Short mmCIF file of C-alpha atoms in Angstrom, two decimals:
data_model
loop_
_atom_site.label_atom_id
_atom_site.label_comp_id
_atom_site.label_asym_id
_atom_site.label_seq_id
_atom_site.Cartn_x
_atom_site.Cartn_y
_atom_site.Cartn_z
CA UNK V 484 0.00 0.00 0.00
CA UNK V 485 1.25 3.27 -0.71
CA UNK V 486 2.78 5.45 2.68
CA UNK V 487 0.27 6.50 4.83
CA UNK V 488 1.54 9.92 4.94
CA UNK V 489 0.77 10.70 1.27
CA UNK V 490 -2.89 10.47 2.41
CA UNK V 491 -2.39 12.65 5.44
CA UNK V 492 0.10 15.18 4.82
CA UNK V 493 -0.27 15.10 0.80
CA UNK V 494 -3.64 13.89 -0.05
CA UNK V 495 -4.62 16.40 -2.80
CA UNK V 496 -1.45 15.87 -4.33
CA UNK V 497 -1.75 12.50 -4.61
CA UNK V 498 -5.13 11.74 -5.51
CA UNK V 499 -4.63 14.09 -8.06
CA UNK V 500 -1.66 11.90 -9.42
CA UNK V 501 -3.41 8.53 -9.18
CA UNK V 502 -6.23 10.12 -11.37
CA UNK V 503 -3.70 11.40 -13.92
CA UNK V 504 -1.50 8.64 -14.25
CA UNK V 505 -3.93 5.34 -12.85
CA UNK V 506 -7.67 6.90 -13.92
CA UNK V 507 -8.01 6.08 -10.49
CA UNK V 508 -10.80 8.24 -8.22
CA UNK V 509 -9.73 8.62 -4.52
CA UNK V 510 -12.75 9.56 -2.57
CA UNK V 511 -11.02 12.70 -0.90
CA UNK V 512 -13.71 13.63 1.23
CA UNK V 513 -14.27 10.47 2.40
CA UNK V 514 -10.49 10.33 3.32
CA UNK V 515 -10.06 13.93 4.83
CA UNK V 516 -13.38 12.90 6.83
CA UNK V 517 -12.03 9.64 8.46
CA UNK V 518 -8.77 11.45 9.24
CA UNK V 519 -10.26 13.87 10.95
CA UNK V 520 -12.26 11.46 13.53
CA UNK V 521 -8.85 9.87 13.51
CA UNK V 522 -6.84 12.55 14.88
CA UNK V 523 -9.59 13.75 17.26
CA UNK V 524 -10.12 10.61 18.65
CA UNK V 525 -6.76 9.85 19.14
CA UNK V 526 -6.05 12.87 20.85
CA UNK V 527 -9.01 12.40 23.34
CA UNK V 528 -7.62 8.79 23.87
CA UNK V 529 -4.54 10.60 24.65
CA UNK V 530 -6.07 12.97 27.10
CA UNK V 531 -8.18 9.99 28.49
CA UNK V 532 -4.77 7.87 28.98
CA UNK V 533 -3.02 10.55 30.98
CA UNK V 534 -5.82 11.66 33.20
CA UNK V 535 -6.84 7.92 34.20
CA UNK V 536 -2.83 7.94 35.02
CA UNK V 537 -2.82 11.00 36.85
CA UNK V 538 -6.09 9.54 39.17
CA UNK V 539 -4.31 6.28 39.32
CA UNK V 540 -1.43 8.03 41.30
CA UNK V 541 -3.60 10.10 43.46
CA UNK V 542 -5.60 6.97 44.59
CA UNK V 543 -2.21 6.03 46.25
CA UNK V 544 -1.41 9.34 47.38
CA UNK V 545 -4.98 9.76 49.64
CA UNK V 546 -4.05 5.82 50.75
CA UNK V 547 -1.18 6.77 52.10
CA UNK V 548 -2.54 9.51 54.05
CA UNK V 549 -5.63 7.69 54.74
CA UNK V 550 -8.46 9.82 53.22
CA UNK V 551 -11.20 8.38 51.40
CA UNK V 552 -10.65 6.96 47.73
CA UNK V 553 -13.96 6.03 46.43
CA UNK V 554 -14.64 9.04 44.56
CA UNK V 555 -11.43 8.72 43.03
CA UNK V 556 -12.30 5.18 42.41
CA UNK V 557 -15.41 5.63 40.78
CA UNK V 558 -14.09 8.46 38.47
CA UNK V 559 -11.24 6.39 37.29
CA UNK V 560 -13.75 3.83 37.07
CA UNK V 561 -15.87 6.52 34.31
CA UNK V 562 -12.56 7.07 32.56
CA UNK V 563 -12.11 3.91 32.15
CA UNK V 564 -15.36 2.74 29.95
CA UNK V 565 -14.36 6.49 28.05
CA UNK V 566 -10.92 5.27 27.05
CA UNK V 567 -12.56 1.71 26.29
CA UNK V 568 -15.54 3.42 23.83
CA UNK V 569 -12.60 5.79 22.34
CA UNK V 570 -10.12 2.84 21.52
CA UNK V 571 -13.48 1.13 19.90
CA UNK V 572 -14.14 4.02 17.99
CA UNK V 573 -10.68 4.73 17.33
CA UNK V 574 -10.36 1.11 15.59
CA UNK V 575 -12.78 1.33 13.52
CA UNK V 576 -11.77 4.85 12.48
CA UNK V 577 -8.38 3.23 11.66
CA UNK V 578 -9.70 0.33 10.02
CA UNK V 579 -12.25 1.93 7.51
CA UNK V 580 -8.73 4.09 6.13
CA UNK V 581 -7.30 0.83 5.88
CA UNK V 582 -9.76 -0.88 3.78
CA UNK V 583 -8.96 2.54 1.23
CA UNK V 584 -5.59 2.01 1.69
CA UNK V 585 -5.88 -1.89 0.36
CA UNK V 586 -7.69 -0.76 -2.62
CA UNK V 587 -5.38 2.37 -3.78
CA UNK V 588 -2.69 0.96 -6.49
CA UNK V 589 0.75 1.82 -6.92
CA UNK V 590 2.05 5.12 -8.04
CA UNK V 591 4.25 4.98 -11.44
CA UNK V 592 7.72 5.99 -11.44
CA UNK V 593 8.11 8.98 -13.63
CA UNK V 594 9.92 7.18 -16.26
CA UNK V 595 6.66 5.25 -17.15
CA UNK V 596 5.09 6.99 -20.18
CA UNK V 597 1.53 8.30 -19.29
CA UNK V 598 -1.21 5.91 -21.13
CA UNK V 599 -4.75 4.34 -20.72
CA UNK V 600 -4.40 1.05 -22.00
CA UNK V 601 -2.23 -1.34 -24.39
CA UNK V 602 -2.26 1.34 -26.96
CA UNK V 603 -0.14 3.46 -25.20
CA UNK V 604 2.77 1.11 -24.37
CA UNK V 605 6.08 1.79 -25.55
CA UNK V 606 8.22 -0.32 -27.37
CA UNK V 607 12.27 -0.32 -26.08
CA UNK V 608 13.45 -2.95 -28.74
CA UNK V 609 13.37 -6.11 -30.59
CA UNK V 610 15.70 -9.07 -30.54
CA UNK V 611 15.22 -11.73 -33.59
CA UNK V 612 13.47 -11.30 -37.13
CA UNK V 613 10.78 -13.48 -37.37
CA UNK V 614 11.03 -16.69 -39.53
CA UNK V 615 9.64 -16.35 -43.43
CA UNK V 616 7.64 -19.84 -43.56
CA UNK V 617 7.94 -21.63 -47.32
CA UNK V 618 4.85 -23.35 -46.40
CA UNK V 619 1.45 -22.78 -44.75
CA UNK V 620 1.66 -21.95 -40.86
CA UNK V 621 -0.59 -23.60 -38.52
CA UNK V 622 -1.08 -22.43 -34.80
CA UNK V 623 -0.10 -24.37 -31.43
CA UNK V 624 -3.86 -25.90 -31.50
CA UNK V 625 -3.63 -27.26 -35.39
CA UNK V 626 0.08 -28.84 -34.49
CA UNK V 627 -0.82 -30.00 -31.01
CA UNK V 628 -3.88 -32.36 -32.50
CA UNK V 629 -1.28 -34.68 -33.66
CA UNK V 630 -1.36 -38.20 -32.17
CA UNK V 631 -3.27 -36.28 -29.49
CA UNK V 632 -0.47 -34.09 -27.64
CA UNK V 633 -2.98 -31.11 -27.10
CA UNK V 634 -6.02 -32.07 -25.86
CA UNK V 635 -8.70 -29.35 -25.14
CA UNK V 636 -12.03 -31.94 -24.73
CA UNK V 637 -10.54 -33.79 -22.62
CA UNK V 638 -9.47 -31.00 -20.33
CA UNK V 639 -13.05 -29.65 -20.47
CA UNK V 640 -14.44 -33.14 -19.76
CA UNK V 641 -12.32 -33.18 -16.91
CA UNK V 642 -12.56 -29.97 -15.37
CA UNK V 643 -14.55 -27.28 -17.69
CA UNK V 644 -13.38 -24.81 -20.56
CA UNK V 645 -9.75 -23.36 -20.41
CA UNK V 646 -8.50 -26.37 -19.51
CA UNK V 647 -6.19 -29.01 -21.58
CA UNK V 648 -4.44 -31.93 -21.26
CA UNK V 649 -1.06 -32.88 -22.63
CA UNK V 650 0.48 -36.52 -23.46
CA UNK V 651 3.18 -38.26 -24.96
CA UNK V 652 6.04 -35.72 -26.55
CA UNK V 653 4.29 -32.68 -26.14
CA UNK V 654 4.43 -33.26 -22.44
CA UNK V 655 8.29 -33.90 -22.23
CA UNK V 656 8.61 -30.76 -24.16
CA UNK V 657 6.77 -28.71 -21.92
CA UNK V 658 8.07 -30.09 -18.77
CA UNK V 659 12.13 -29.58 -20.88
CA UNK V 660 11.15 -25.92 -20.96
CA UNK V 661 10.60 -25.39 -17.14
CA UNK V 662 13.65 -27.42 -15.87
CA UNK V 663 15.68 -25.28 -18.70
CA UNK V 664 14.13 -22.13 -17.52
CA UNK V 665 15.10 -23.10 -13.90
CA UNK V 666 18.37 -24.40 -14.76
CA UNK V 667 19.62 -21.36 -16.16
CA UNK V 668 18.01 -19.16 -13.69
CA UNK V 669 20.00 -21.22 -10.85
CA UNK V 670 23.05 -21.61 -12.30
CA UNK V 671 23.72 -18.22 -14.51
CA UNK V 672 21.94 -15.58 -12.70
CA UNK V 673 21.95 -16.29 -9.09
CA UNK V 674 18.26 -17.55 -8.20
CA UNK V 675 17.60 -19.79 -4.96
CA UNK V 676 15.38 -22.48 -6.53
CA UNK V 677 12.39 -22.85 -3.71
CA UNK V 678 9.43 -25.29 -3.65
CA UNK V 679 6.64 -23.51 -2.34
CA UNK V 680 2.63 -23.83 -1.36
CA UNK V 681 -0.01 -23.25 -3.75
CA UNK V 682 -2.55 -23.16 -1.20
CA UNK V 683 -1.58 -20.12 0.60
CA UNK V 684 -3.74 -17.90 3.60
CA UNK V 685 -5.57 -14.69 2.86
CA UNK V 686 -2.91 -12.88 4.86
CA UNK V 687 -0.21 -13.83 2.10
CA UNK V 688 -3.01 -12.94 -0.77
CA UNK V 689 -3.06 -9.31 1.11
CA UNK V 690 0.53 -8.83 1.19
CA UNK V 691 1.27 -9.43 -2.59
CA UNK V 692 -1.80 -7.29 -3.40
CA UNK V 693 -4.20 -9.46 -4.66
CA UNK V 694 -6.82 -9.24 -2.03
CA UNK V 695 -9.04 -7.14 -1.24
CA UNK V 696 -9.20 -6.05 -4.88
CA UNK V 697 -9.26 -8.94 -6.45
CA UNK V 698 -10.77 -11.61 -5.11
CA UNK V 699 -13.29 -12.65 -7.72
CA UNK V 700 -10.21 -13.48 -9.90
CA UNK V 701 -9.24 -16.43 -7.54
CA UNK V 702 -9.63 -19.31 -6.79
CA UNK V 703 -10.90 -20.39 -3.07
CA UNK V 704 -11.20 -23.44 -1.09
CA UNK V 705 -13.61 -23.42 2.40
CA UNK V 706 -12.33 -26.45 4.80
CA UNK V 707 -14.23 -25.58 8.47
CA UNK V 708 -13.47 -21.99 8.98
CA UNK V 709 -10.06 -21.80 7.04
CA UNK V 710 -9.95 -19.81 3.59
CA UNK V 711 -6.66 -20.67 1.36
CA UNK V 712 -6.40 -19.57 -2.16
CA UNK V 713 -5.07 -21.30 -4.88
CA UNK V 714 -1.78 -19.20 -6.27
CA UNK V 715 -2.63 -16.72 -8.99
CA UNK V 716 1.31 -16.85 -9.64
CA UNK V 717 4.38 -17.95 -7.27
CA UNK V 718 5.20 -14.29 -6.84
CA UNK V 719 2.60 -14.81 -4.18
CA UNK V 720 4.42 -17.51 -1.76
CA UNK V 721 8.13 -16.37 -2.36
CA UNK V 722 7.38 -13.25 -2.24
CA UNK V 723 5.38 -13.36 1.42
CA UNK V 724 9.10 -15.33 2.13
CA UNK V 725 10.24 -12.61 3.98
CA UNK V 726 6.88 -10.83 4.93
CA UNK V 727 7.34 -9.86 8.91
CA UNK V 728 10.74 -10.25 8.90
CA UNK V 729 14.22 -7.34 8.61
CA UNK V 730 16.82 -8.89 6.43
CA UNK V 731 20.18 -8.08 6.75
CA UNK V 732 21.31 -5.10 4.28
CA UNK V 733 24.43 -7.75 3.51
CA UNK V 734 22.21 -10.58 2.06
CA UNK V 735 19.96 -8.20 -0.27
CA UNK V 736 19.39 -8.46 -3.26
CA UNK V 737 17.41 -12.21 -2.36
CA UNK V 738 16.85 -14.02 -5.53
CA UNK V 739 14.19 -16.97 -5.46
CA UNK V 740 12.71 -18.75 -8.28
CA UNK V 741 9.95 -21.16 -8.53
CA UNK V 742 8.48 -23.39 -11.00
CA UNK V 743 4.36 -23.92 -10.05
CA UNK V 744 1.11 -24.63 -11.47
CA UNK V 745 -0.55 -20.82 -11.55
CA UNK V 746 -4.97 -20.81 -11.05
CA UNK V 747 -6.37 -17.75 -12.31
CA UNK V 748 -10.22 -17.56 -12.52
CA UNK V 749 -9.94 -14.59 -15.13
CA UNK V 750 -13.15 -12.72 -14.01
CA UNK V 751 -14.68 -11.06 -16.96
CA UNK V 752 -12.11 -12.28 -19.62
CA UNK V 753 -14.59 -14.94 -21.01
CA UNK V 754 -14.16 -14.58 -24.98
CA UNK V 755 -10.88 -13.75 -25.59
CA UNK V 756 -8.18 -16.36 -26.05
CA UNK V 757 -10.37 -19.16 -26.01
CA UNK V 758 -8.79 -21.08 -28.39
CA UNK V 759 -5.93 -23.43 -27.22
CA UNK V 760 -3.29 -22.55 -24.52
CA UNK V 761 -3.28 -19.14 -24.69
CA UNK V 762 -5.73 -18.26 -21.42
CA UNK V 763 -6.41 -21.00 -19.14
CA UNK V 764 -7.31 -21.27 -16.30
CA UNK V 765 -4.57 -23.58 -15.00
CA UNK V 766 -1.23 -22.88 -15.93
CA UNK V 767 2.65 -23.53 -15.15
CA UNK V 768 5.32 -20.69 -14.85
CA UNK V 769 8.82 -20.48 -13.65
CA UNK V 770 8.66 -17.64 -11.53
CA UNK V 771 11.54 -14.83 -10.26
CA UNK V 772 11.27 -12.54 -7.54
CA UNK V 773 13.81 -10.21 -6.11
CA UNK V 774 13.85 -8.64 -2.36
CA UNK V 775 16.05 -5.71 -2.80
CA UNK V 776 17.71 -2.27 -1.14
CA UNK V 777 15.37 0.76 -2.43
CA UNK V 778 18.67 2.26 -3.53
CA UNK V 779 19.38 -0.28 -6.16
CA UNK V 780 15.81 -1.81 -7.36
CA UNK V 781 15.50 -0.15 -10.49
CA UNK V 782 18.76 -1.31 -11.70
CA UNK V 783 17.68 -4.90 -10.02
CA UNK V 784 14.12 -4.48 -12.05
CA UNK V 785 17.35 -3.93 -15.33
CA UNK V 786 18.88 -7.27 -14.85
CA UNK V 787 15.89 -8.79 -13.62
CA UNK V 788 14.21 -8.53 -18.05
CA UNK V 789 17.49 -9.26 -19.11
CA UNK V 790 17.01 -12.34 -16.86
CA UNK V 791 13.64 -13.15 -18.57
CA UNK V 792 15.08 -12.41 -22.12
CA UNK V 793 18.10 -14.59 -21.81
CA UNK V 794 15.48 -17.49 -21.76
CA UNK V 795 13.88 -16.09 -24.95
CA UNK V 796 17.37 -15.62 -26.96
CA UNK V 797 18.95 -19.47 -26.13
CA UNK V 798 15.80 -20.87 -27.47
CA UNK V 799 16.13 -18.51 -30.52
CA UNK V 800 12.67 -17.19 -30.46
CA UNK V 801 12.15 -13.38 -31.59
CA UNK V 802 10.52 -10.99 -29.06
CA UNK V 803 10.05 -7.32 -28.33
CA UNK V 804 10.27 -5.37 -24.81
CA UNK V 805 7.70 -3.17 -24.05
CA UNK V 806 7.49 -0.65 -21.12
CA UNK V 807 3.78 -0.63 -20.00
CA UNK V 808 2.45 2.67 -19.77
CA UNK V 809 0.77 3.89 -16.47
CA UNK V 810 -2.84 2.55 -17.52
CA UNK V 811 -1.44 -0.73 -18.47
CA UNK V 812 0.52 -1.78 -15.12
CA UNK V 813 -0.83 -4.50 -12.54
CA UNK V 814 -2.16 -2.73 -9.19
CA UNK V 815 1.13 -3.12 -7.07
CA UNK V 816 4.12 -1.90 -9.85
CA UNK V 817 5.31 0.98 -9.83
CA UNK V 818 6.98 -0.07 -13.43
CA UNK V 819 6.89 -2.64 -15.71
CA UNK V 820 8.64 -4.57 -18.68
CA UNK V 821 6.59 -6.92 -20.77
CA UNK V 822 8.32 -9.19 -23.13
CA UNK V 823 6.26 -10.26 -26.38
CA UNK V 824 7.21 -13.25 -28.06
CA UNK V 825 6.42 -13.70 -31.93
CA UNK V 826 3.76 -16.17 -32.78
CA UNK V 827 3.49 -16.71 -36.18
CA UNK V 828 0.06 -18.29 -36.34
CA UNK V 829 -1.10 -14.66 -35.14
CA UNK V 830 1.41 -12.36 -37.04
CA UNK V 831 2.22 -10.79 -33.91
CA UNK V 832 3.61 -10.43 -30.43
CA UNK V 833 2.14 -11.98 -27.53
CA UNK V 834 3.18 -11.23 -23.53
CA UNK V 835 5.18 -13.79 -22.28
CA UNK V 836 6.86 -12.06 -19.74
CA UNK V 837 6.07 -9.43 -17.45
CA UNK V 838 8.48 -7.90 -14.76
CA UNK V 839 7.93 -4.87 -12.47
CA UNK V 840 9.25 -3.35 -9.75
CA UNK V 841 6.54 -2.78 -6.74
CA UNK V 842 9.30 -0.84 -4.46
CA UNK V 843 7.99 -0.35 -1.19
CA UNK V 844 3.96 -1.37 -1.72
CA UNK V 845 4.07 -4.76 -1.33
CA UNK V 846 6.56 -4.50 1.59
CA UNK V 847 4.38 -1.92 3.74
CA UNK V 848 1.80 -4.50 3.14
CA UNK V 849 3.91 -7.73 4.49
CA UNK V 850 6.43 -5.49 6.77
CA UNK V 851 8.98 -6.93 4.89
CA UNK V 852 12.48 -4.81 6.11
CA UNK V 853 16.00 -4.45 6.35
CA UNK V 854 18.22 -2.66 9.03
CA UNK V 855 19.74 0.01 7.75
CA UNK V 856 23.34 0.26 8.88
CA UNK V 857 23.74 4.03 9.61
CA UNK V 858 20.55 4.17 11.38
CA UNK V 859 20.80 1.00 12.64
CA UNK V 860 16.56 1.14 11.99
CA UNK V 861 14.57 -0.99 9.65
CA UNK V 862 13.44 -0.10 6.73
CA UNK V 863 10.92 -0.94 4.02
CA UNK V 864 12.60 -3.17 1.16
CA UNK V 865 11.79 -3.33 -2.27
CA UNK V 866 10.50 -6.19 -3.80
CA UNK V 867 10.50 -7.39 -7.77
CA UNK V 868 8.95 -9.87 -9.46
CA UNK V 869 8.90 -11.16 -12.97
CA UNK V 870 8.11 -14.34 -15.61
CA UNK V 871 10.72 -16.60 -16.34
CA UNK V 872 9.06 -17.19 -18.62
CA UNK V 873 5.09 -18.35 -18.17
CA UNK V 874 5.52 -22.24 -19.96
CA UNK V 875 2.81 -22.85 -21.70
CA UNK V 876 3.21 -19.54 -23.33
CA UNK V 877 6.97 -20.52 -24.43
CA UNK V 878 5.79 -24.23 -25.60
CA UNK V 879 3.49 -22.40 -27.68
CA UNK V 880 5.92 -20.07 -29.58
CA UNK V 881 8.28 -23.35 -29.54
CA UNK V 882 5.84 -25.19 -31.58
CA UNK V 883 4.98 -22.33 -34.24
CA UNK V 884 7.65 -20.83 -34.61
CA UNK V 885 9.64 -24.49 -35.24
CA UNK V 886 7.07 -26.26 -36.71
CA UNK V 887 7.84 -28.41 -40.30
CA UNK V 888 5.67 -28.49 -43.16
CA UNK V 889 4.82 -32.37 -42.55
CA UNK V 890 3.51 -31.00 -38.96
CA UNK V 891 6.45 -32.18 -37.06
CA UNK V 892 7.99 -29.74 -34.35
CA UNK V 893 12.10 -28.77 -34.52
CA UNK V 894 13.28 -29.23 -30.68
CA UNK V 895 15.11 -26.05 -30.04
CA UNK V 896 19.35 -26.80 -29.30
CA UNK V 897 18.87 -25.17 -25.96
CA UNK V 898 15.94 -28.11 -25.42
CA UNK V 899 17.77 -31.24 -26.47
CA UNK V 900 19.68 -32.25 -23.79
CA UNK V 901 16.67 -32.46 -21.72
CA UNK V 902 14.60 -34.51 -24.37
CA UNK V 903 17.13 -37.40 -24.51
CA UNK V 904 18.90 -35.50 -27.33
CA UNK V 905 16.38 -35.43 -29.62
CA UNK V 906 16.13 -33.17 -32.47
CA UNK V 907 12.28 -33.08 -33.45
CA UNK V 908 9.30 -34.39 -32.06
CA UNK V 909 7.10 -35.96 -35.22
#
């Protein structure tokens, strides 16, 4: 959530940004009004604190010189069930600017171009022409009906739409692509490789930003009175890694990565992507997330894409950055990088990547710190997360942009020594 004292100290200001920059409305008066009760009633719990002291102490005093207490007794007694309405009142007060707080979204850095939606993104560069086919180009659905690798009825039988099953050599390939993407994220750039729960509490949903907001876009489970919600994204469960705890400045930047099935309900979505892999609503990904010094998380947000593309260039598939513009951006970044690969079924880029930097809003959220050494205080970190790459996005472009003209699908050189060396799957 963004720092309390931007509502209280700079509220104007900042609503006035969000609208610009988010199209977000921050109801002002609504804000100004709840502060106000705040500060009164804190003050008057104040007052109400120091006078029930200042009675307490003069209930000794007439002890000790025997005089009678009761009236002092019963008027500590009055102050008492005053302080106890005011700290009611006072909670409430407090927890109605909370609930704003939750649903207020990230403030752009002001490198991110100003922009309502997709249409305003702005391309950084390209890496890879795309591949002039001598024959005519089928899409991942077309190639994937051979011998039955890519099975959408059977994943709708099974479950309901936006779901698929995959067999024989379609599966190897997909499951080559996450243990390459995790291999090189482990051993070239630096990531801890974590296995983590995909059931998580509400409390983890909060911290990452997904709930309150956006809780019609998960996926629940009830069992008695506990709530856990199926990950959205593993950005989720190694991200809340370090939520209530202060690192040391020494061991930042943290790199994790994960590889996870990923649930997304997709709340209104219904009708676009519906055909093939593209949008489901269970999905695997090979996550990155970085906890790092505010100082240095822009240049960690930097290394972080060039992480993601790496992936992209060994399996030779063309792609294009993109810096979202402020319209564009998920609720908790401050910026973000998509990467598009080239799918030649569609003649154009598609998002396979996306990696932001959410500096402190996810970390005031999860009071996720780090002691700063000349203050010897802690401090908010930043935290970073990114796709490295989403799988069944990458098996996708794989299988267009290498299919054969007898249907049969190239196995990328970065691929083959985790398919038994094999060059094609036919």
């Amino acid at each position: 959530m963004l720092d309390p004292a931007l509502l209280r100290s700079r509220l104007a200001e900042t609503a006035a940004r969000l609208k610009e920059t988010r199209g977000f409305t921050l109801d002002v008066a609504a804000v100004e009004a709840l502060e106000s009760q705040r500060k009164q009633l804190s003050t008057e719990t104040q007052d109400l604190q120091n006078l029930r002291n200042t009675r307490s102490k003069a209930i000794g005093q007439a002890k000790a010189k025997g005089e009678d207490v009761a009236p002092l007794m019963a008027e500590v007694a009055g102050i008492g069930d005053k302080l106890k309405a005011n700290e009611h009142a006072l909670a409430e007060v407090q927890a109605k600017l909370a609930d704003i707080a939750l649903g207020i979204p990230n403030l752009p850095h002001e490198s991110v171009p100003l922009g309502q939606d997709e249409n305003h993104n702005q391309e950084i560069s390209r890496w890879g022409l795309p591949r002039q086919f001598d024959f005519p180009v089928k899409d991942h659905v077309d190639l994937g009906a051979r011998h039955g690798w890519l099975d959408g009825e059977a994943g709708a039988k099974l479950s309901g739409a936006r779901f698929t099953v995959m067999r024989g050599q379609l599966a190897q390939l997909h499951r080559a692509l996450a243990q390459f993407m995790l291999d090189l994220h482990t051993r070239e750039h630096g990531y801890l490789e974590c296995n983590v729960p995909l059931l998580v509490n509400a409390e983890s949903m909060q911290g990452t930003g997904q709930l309150p907001k956006f809780e019609e876009d998960l996926f629940a489970t009830q069992v008695g009175d506990t709530r856990r919600y199926l990950i959205p994204t593993a950005e989720v469960s190694l991200t809340n890694l370090v939520r209530d705890t202060i690192q040391d400045v020494d061991a930042l930047p943290l790199r994790f990565t994960a590889h996870t099935p990923c649930f997304r309900a997709e709340a209104g979505s219904y009708g676009r992507d519906v055909r093939g892999m593209i949008r489901q609503h269970q999905f695997e990904k090979v996550e990155m997330v970085q906890i790092a010094r505010p100082e240095d998380s822009y240049a960690q947000l930097e290394e972080m894409v060039g992480h993601a593309e790496k992936v992209l260039q060994k399996l030779q598939l063309p792609y294009r950055k993109m810096m979202l513009c402020t319209g564009d951006m998920g609720f908790s970044a401050a910026k973000t990088y998509d990467l598009e690969v080239w799918l030649p079924s569609q003649n154009t880029y598609r998002e396979i990547s996306s990696c932001s930097n959410c500096t402190d809003f996810q970390a005031r959220r999860m009071q996720a710190r780090v002691r700063n050494p000349e203050t010897n205080k802690p401090e908010l970190v930043h935290t970073l997360n990114g796709s490295g790459l989403a799988i069944g996005r990458t098996l996708i472009a794989v299988m267009e942009n290498y299919q054969n003209a007898d249907g049969s699908i190239t196995v990328p050189e970065a691929l083959r020594p985790y398919m038994a060396g094999a060059e094609k799957i036919a």
